[in-house]
């Protein structure tokens, strides 16, 4: 089957996720700059989460530029990814409201880790639809070192959340920065 409905549905869900995140942020009472200090953790968490959702949207978009058809398995794999992404507003709000304490920091990383695993499953499901015949997709995905590194770093950060939550947050931010560095594999394949 074609991919257009899957792409449109995914774009809509991701837009709703971003909207929910921003609606969860509450303006402080008061008109002084100092009144923003208590909401700073929520705002910083929102920025990090916005970057992550944007990264997933961008990579999802590029991934589907290389394929022409999907299967039922791909639809389920995509829903699996969207499930984990849909939890980002919840963990963002909990983390920001609790000023980066252990459990919220660990759960935030857990959602990031599961989203990374779900994205990997989606990419493999797309390869399976094409029975390895989509050489462009196979070449673009390659060995996916960044994806595998992400899961490892998230797992380490989840454990560290119970020791030093600030280090976990730094690792989450580091992985976002790693993914912000353009990955030209898909773009090269699309242009070819």
PDB file of C-alpha atoms in Angstrom:
ATOM      1  CA  UNK A   1       0.000   0.000   0.000  1.00  0.00           C
ATOM      2  CA  UNK A   2       1.054   3.606  -0.453  1.00  0.00           C
ATOM      3  CA  UNK A   3       2.710   5.646   2.233  1.00  0.00           C
ATOM      4  CA  UNK A   4       0.781   8.934   2.021  1.00  0.00           C
ATOM      5  CA  UNK A   5      -1.815   8.195   4.720  1.00  0.00           C
ATOM      6  CA  UNK A   6       0.864   7.005   7.131  1.00  0.00           C
ATOM      7  CA  UNK A   7       2.869  10.183   6.568  1.00  0.00           C
ATOM      8  CA  UNK A   8      -0.154  12.454   6.978  1.00  0.00           C
ATOM      9  CA  UNK A   9      -1.271  10.677  10.154  1.00  0.00           C
ATOM     10  CA  UNK A  10       2.244  10.802  11.622  1.00  0.00           C
ATOM     11  CA  UNK A  11       2.609  14.503  10.830  1.00  0.00           C
ATOM     12  CA  UNK A  12      -0.726  15.187  12.539  1.00  0.00           C
ATOM     13  CA  UNK A  13       0.169  13.220  15.657  1.00  0.00           C
ATOM     14  CA  UNK A  14       3.536  14.936  15.944  1.00  0.00           C
ATOM     15  CA  UNK A  15       1.908  18.352  15.553  1.00  0.00           C
ATOM     16  CA  UNK A  16      -0.523  17.480  18.355  1.00  0.00           C
ATOM     17  CA  UNK A  17       2.365  16.302  20.569  1.00  0.00           C
ATOM     18  CA  UNK A  18       4.098  19.665  20.172  1.00  0.00           C
ATOM     19  CA  UNK A  19       0.847  21.516  20.835  1.00  0.00           C
ATOM     20  CA  UNK A  20       0.185  19.533  24.021  1.00  0.00           C
ATOM     21  CA  UNK A  21       3.707  20.248  25.267  1.00  0.00           C
ATOM     22  CA  UNK A  22       3.351  23.987  24.891  1.00  0.00           C
ATOM     23  CA  UNK A  23      -0.140  23.999  26.409  1.00  0.00           C
ATOM     24  CA  UNK A  24       1.230  22.236  29.491  1.00  0.00           C
ATOM     25  CA  UNK A  25       3.499  25.200  30.205  1.00  0.00           C
ATOM     26  CA  UNK A  26       1.871  27.671  32.557  1.00  0.00           C
ATOM     27  CA  UNK A  27       2.819  31.336  32.683  1.00  0.00           C
ATOM     28  CA  UNK A  28       3.971  32.488  36.104  1.00  0.00           C
ATOM     29  CA  UNK A  29       1.871  34.816  38.223  1.00  0.00           C
ATOM     30  CA  UNK A  30       3.602  38.153  38.373  1.00  0.00           C
ATOM     31  CA  UNK A  31       5.167  40.561  35.955  1.00  0.00           C
ATOM     32  CA  UNK A  32       8.803  40.573  37.040  1.00  0.00           C
ATOM     33  CA  UNK A  33      11.620  38.657  35.365  1.00  0.00           C
ATOM     34  CA  UNK A  34      12.300  36.984  38.704  1.00  0.00           C
ATOM     35  CA  UNK A  35       8.858  35.371  38.424  1.00  0.00           C
ATOM     36  CA  UNK A  36      10.218  33.272  35.539  1.00  0.00           C
ATOM     37  CA  UNK A  37      12.805  31.513  37.738  1.00  0.00           C
ATOM     38  CA  UNK A  38      10.400  28.913  39.172  1.00  0.00           C
ATOM     39  CA  UNK A  39       9.238  27.912  35.671  1.00  0.00           C
ATOM     40  CA  UNK A  40      12.755  27.713  34.210  1.00  0.00           C
ATOM     41  CA  UNK A  41      13.023  23.907  34.651  1.00  0.00           C
ATOM     42  CA  UNK A  42       9.730  23.430  32.812  1.00  0.00           C
ATOM     43  CA  UNK A  43      10.850  25.709  29.999  1.00  0.00           C
ATOM     44  CA  UNK A  44      14.255  24.040  29.665  1.00  0.00           C
ATOM     45  CA  UNK A  45      12.635  20.611  29.577  1.00  0.00           C
ATOM     46  CA  UNK A  46      10.202  21.868  26.942  1.00  0.00           C
ATOM     47  CA  UNK A  47      13.092  23.062  24.759  1.00  0.00           C
ATOM     48  CA  UNK A  48      14.842  19.692  24.996  1.00  0.00           C
ATOM     49  CA  UNK A  49      11.618  17.811  24.272  1.00  0.00           C
ATOM     50  CA  UNK A  50      10.762  20.097  21.364  1.00  0.00           C
ATOM     51  CA  UNK A  51      14.171  19.387  19.859  1.00  0.00           C
ATOM     52  CA  UNK A  52      13.654  15.637  20.273  1.00  0.00           C
ATOM     53  CA  UNK A  53      10.193  15.664  18.695  1.00  0.00           C
ATOM     54  CA  UNK A  54      11.572  17.803  15.875  1.00  0.00           C
ATOM     55  CA  UNK A  55      14.432  15.372  15.344  1.00  0.00           C
ATOM     56  CA  UNK A  56      12.049  12.436  15.118  1.00  0.00           C
ATOM     57  CA  UNK A  57       9.774  14.307  12.708  1.00  0.00           C
ATOM     58  CA  UNK A  58      12.734  15.278  10.514  1.00  0.00           C
ATOM     59  CA  UNK A  59      14.227  11.770  10.451  1.00  0.00           C
ATOM     60  CA  UNK A  60      10.797  10.189   9.915  1.00  0.00           C
ATOM     61  CA  UNK A  61      10.225  12.511   6.963  1.00  0.00           C
ATOM     62  CA  UNK A  62      13.574  11.659   5.405  1.00  0.00           C
ATOM     63  CA  UNK A  63      13.079   7.940   6.010  1.00  0.00           C
ATOM     64  CA  UNK A  64       9.800   7.920   4.116  1.00  0.00           C
ATOM     65  CA  UNK A  65      11.265   9.814   1.176  1.00  0.00           C
ATOM     66  CA  UNK A  66      13.248   6.693   0.326  1.00  0.00           C
ATOM     67  CA  UNK A  67      10.324   4.222   0.336  1.00  0.00           C
ATOM     68  CA  UNK A  68       7.272   3.998  -1.885  1.00  0.00           C
ATOM     69  CA  UNK A  69       5.111   1.425  -0.132  1.00  0.00           C
ATOM     70  CA  UNK A  70       4.341   0.175   3.359  1.00  0.00           C
ATOM     71  CA  UNK A  71       2.825  -2.926   4.905  1.00  0.00           C
ATOM     72  CA  UNK A  72       0.623  -3.677   7.876  1.00  0.00           C
ATOM     73  CA  UNK A  73       3.779  -4.378   9.870  1.00  0.00           C
ATOM     74  CA  UNK A  74       5.134  -0.943   9.004  1.00  0.00           C
ATOM     75  CA  UNK A  75       1.838   0.634  10.091  1.00  0.00           C
ATOM     76  CA  UNK A  76       2.099  -1.079  13.474  1.00  0.00           C
ATOM     77  CA  UNK A  77       5.779  -0.207  13.825  1.00  0.00           C
ATOM     78  CA  UNK A  78       4.934   3.419  13.061  1.00  0.00           C
ATOM     79  CA  UNK A  79       2.137   3.382  15.667  1.00  0.00           C
ATOM     80  CA  UNK A  80       4.626   1.929  18.136  1.00  0.00           C
ATOM     81  CA  UNK A  81       6.950   4.882  17.512  1.00  0.00           C
ATOM     82  CA  UNK A  82       4.090   7.377  17.803  1.00  0.00           C
ATOM     83  CA  UNK A  83       3.041   5.791  21.099  1.00  0.00           C
ATOM     84  CA  UNK A  84       6.410   6.529  22.674  1.00  0.00           C
ATOM     85  CA  UNK A  85       6.548   9.997  21.174  1.00  0.00           C
ATOM     86  CA  UNK A  86       3.065  10.699  22.544  1.00  0.00           C
ATOM     87  CA  UNK A  87       4.401  10.136  26.064  1.00  0.00           C
ATOM     88  CA  UNK A  88       6.942  12.947  25.685  1.00  0.00           C
ATOM     89  CA  UNK A  89       4.505  15.675  26.835  1.00  0.00           C
ATOM     90  CA  UNK A  90       3.758  13.710  30.017  1.00  0.00           C
ATOM     91  CA  UNK A  91       7.379  13.084  30.972  1.00  0.00           C
ATOM     92  CA  UNK A  92       8.321  16.628  29.948  1.00  0.00           C
ATOM     93  CA  UNK A  93       5.731  18.065  32.310  1.00  0.00           C
ATOM     94  CA  UNK A  94       6.627  15.702  35.153  1.00  0.00           C
ATOM     95  CA  UNK A  95      10.360  16.353  34.785  1.00  0.00           C
ATOM     96  CA  UNK A  96       9.990  20.122  34.634  1.00  0.00           C
ATOM     97  CA  UNK A  97       7.546  20.321  37.531  1.00  0.00           C
ATOM     98  CA  UNK A  98       9.780  18.217  39.762  1.00  0.00           C
ATOM     99  CA  UNK A  99      12.977  20.121  38.987  1.00  0.00           C
ATOM    100  CA  UNK A 100      14.926  17.218  37.552  1.00  0.00           C
ATOM    101  CA  UNK A 101      14.630  14.719  40.417  1.00  0.00           C
ATOM    102  CA  UNK A 102      15.585  11.050  40.020  1.00  0.00           C
ATOM    103  CA  UNK A 103      12.386   9.268  38.974  1.00  0.00           C
ATOM    104  CA  UNK A 104      11.150  11.884  36.501  1.00  0.00           C
ATOM    105  CA  UNK A 105      14.642  12.085  34.989  1.00  0.00           C
ATOM    106  CA  UNK A 106      14.813   8.295  34.666  1.00  0.00           C
ATOM    107  CA  UNK A 107      11.345   8.016  33.145  1.00  0.00           C
ATOM    108  CA  UNK A 108      12.153  10.795  30.669  1.00  0.00           C
ATOM    109  CA  UNK A 109      15.171   8.763  29.554  1.00  0.00           C
ATOM    110  CA  UNK A 110      13.068   5.616  29.430  1.00  0.00           C
ATOM    111  CA  UNK A 111      10.684   7.231  26.971  1.00  0.00           C
ATOM    112  CA  UNK A 112      13.611   8.507  24.870  1.00  0.00           C
ATOM    113  CA  UNK A 113      15.164   5.043  24.898  1.00  0.00           C
ATOM    114  CA  UNK A 114      11.937   3.323  23.876  1.00  0.00           C
ATOM    115  CA  UNK A 115      11.349   5.879  21.102  1.00  0.00           C
ATOM    116  CA  UNK A 116      14.847   5.152  19.780  1.00  0.00           C
ATOM    117  CA  UNK A 117      14.153   1.416  19.829  1.00  0.00           C
ATOM    118  CA  UNK A 118      10.783   1.972  18.129  1.00  0.00           C
ATOM    119  CA  UNK A 119      12.439   4.020  15.378  1.00  0.00           C
ATOM    120  CA  UNK A 120      14.944   1.207  14.818  1.00  0.00           C
ATOM    121  CA  UNK A 121      12.069  -1.305  14.585  1.00  0.00           C
ATOM    122  CA  UNK A 122      10.286   0.953  12.086  1.00  0.00           C
ATOM    123  CA  UNK A 123      13.359   1.213   9.884  1.00  0.00           C
ATOM    124  CA  UNK A 124      13.829  -2.563   9.926  1.00  0.00           C
ATOM    125  CA  UNK A 125      10.140  -3.094   9.120  1.00  0.00           C
ATOM    126  CA  UNK A 126      10.552  -0.847   6.089  1.00  0.00           C
ATOM    127  CA  UNK A 127      13.529  -2.899   4.955  1.00  0.00           C
ATOM    128  CA  UNK A 128      11.482  -6.082   5.349  1.00  0.00           C
ATOM    129  CA  UNK A 129       8.718  -4.703   3.088  1.00  0.00           C
ATOM    130  CA  UNK A 130      11.240  -4.340   0.317  1.00  0.00           C
ATOM    131  CA  UNK A 131      12.932  -7.695   1.024  1.00  0.00           C
ATOM    132  CA  UNK A 132      16.276  -5.967   0.910  1.00  0.00           C
ATOM    133  CA  UNK A 133      15.443  -4.816  -2.623  1.00  0.00           C
ATOM    134  CA  UNK A 134      15.469  -1.150  -1.670  1.00  0.00           C
ATOM    135  CA  UNK A 135      19.204  -0.674  -1.906  1.00  0.00           C
ATOM    136  CA  UNK A 136      18.810   3.066  -1.330  1.00  0.00           C
ATOM    137  CA  UNK A 137      17.113   2.491   2.009  1.00  0.00           C
ATOM    138  CA  UNK A 138      19.577  -0.225   3.033  1.00  0.00           C
ATOM    139  CA  UNK A 139      22.522   2.002   2.138  1.00  0.00           C
ATOM    140  CA  UNK A 140      21.041   4.989   3.926  1.00  0.00           C
ATOM    141  CA  UNK A 141      20.374   3.081   7.132  1.00  0.00           C
ATOM    142  CA  UNK A 142      23.733   1.368   7.069  1.00  0.00           C
ATOM    143  CA  UNK A 143      24.803   0.070  10.440  1.00  0.00           C
ATOM    144  CA  UNK A 144      23.019   2.910  12.266  1.00  0.00           C
ATOM    145  CA  UNK A 145      25.783   3.645  14.746  1.00  0.00           C
ATOM    146  CA  UNK A 146      24.057   6.787  16.027  1.00  0.00           C
ATOM    147  CA  UNK A 147      20.843   4.891  16.712  1.00  0.00           C
ATOM    148  CA  UNK A 148      22.632   2.136  18.603  1.00  0.00           C
ATOM    149  CA  UNK A 149      24.767   4.651  20.502  1.00  0.00           C
ATOM    150  CA  UNK A 150      21.607   6.518  21.502  1.00  0.00           C
ATOM    151  CA  UNK A 151      20.048   3.464  23.134  1.00  0.00           C
ATOM    152  CA  UNK A 152      23.257   2.758  25.072  1.00  0.00           C
ATOM    153  CA  UNK A 153      23.605   6.364  26.249  1.00  0.00           C
ATOM    154  CA  UNK A 154      19.938   6.511  27.292  1.00  0.00           C
ATOM    155  CA  UNK A 155      20.296   3.277  29.267  1.00  0.00           C
ATOM    156  CA  UNK A 156      23.375   4.633  31.071  1.00  0.00           C
ATOM    157  CA  UNK A 157      21.619   7.944  31.714  1.00  0.00           C
ATOM    158  CA  UNK A 158      18.584   6.183  33.190  1.00  0.00           C
ATOM    159  CA  UNK A 159      20.837   4.467  35.739  1.00  0.00           C
ATOM    160  CA  UNK A 160      22.680   7.691  36.478  1.00  0.00           C
ATOM    161  CA  UNK A 161      19.375   9.479  37.135  1.00  0.00           C
ATOM    162  CA  UNK A 162      19.325   7.810  40.555  1.00  0.00           C
ATOM    163  CA  UNK A 163      22.858   8.957  41.335  1.00  0.00           C
ATOM    164  CA  UNK A 164      23.312  12.334  39.632  1.00  0.00           C
ATOM    165  CA  UNK A 165      20.229  13.436  37.656  1.00  0.00           C
ATOM    166  CA  UNK A 166      22.115  16.417  36.208  1.00  0.00           C
ATOM    167  CA  UNK A 167      24.520  14.068  34.409  1.00  0.00           C
ATOM    168  CA  UNK A 168      21.553  12.191  32.921  1.00  0.00           C
ATOM    169  CA  UNK A 169      20.093  15.438  31.642  1.00  0.00           C
ATOM    170  CA  UNK A 170      23.454  16.387  30.168  1.00  0.00           C
ATOM    171  CA  UNK A 171      23.569  13.024  28.355  1.00  0.00           C
ATOM    172  CA  UNK A 172      20.048  13.550  26.983  1.00  0.00           C
ATOM    173  CA  UNK A 173      21.099  16.980  25.728  1.00  0.00           C
ATOM    174  CA  UNK A 174      24.320  15.530  24.293  1.00  0.00           C
ATOM    175  CA  UNK A 175      22.394  12.912  22.310  1.00  0.00           C
ATOM    176  CA  UNK A 176      20.065  15.604  20.972  1.00  0.00           C
ATOM    177  CA  UNK A 177      23.145  17.545  19.863  1.00  0.00           C
ATOM    178  CA  UNK A 178      24.566  14.424  18.199  1.00  0.00           C
ATOM    179  CA  UNK A 179      21.339  14.037  16.217  1.00  0.00           C
ATOM    180  CA  UNK A 180      21.257  17.747  15.366  1.00  0.00           C
ATOM    181  CA  UNK A 181      24.494  17.250  13.459  1.00  0.00           C
ATOM    182  CA  UNK A 182      23.142  16.512   9.995  1.00  0.00           C
ATOM    183  CA  UNK A 183      23.140  12.867   9.014  1.00  0.00           C
ATOM    184  CA  UNK A 184      23.608  13.011   5.275  1.00  0.00           C
ATOM    185  CA  UNK A 185      23.006   9.306   4.604  1.00  0.00           C
ATOM    186  CA  UNK A 186      19.337   9.717   3.718  1.00  0.00           C
ATOM    187  CA  UNK A 187      19.806  13.039   1.949  1.00  0.00           C
ATOM    188  CA  UNK A 188      22.502  11.567  -0.293  1.00  0.00           C
ATOM    189  CA  UNK A 189      20.203   8.690  -1.188  1.00  0.00           C
ATOM    190  CA  UNK A 190      17.230  10.994  -1.837  1.00  0.00           C
ATOM    191  CA  UNK A 191      19.309  13.194  -4.138  1.00  0.00           C
ATOM    192  CA  UNK A 192      20.724  10.221  -6.058  1.00  0.00           C
TER     193      UNK A 192
END
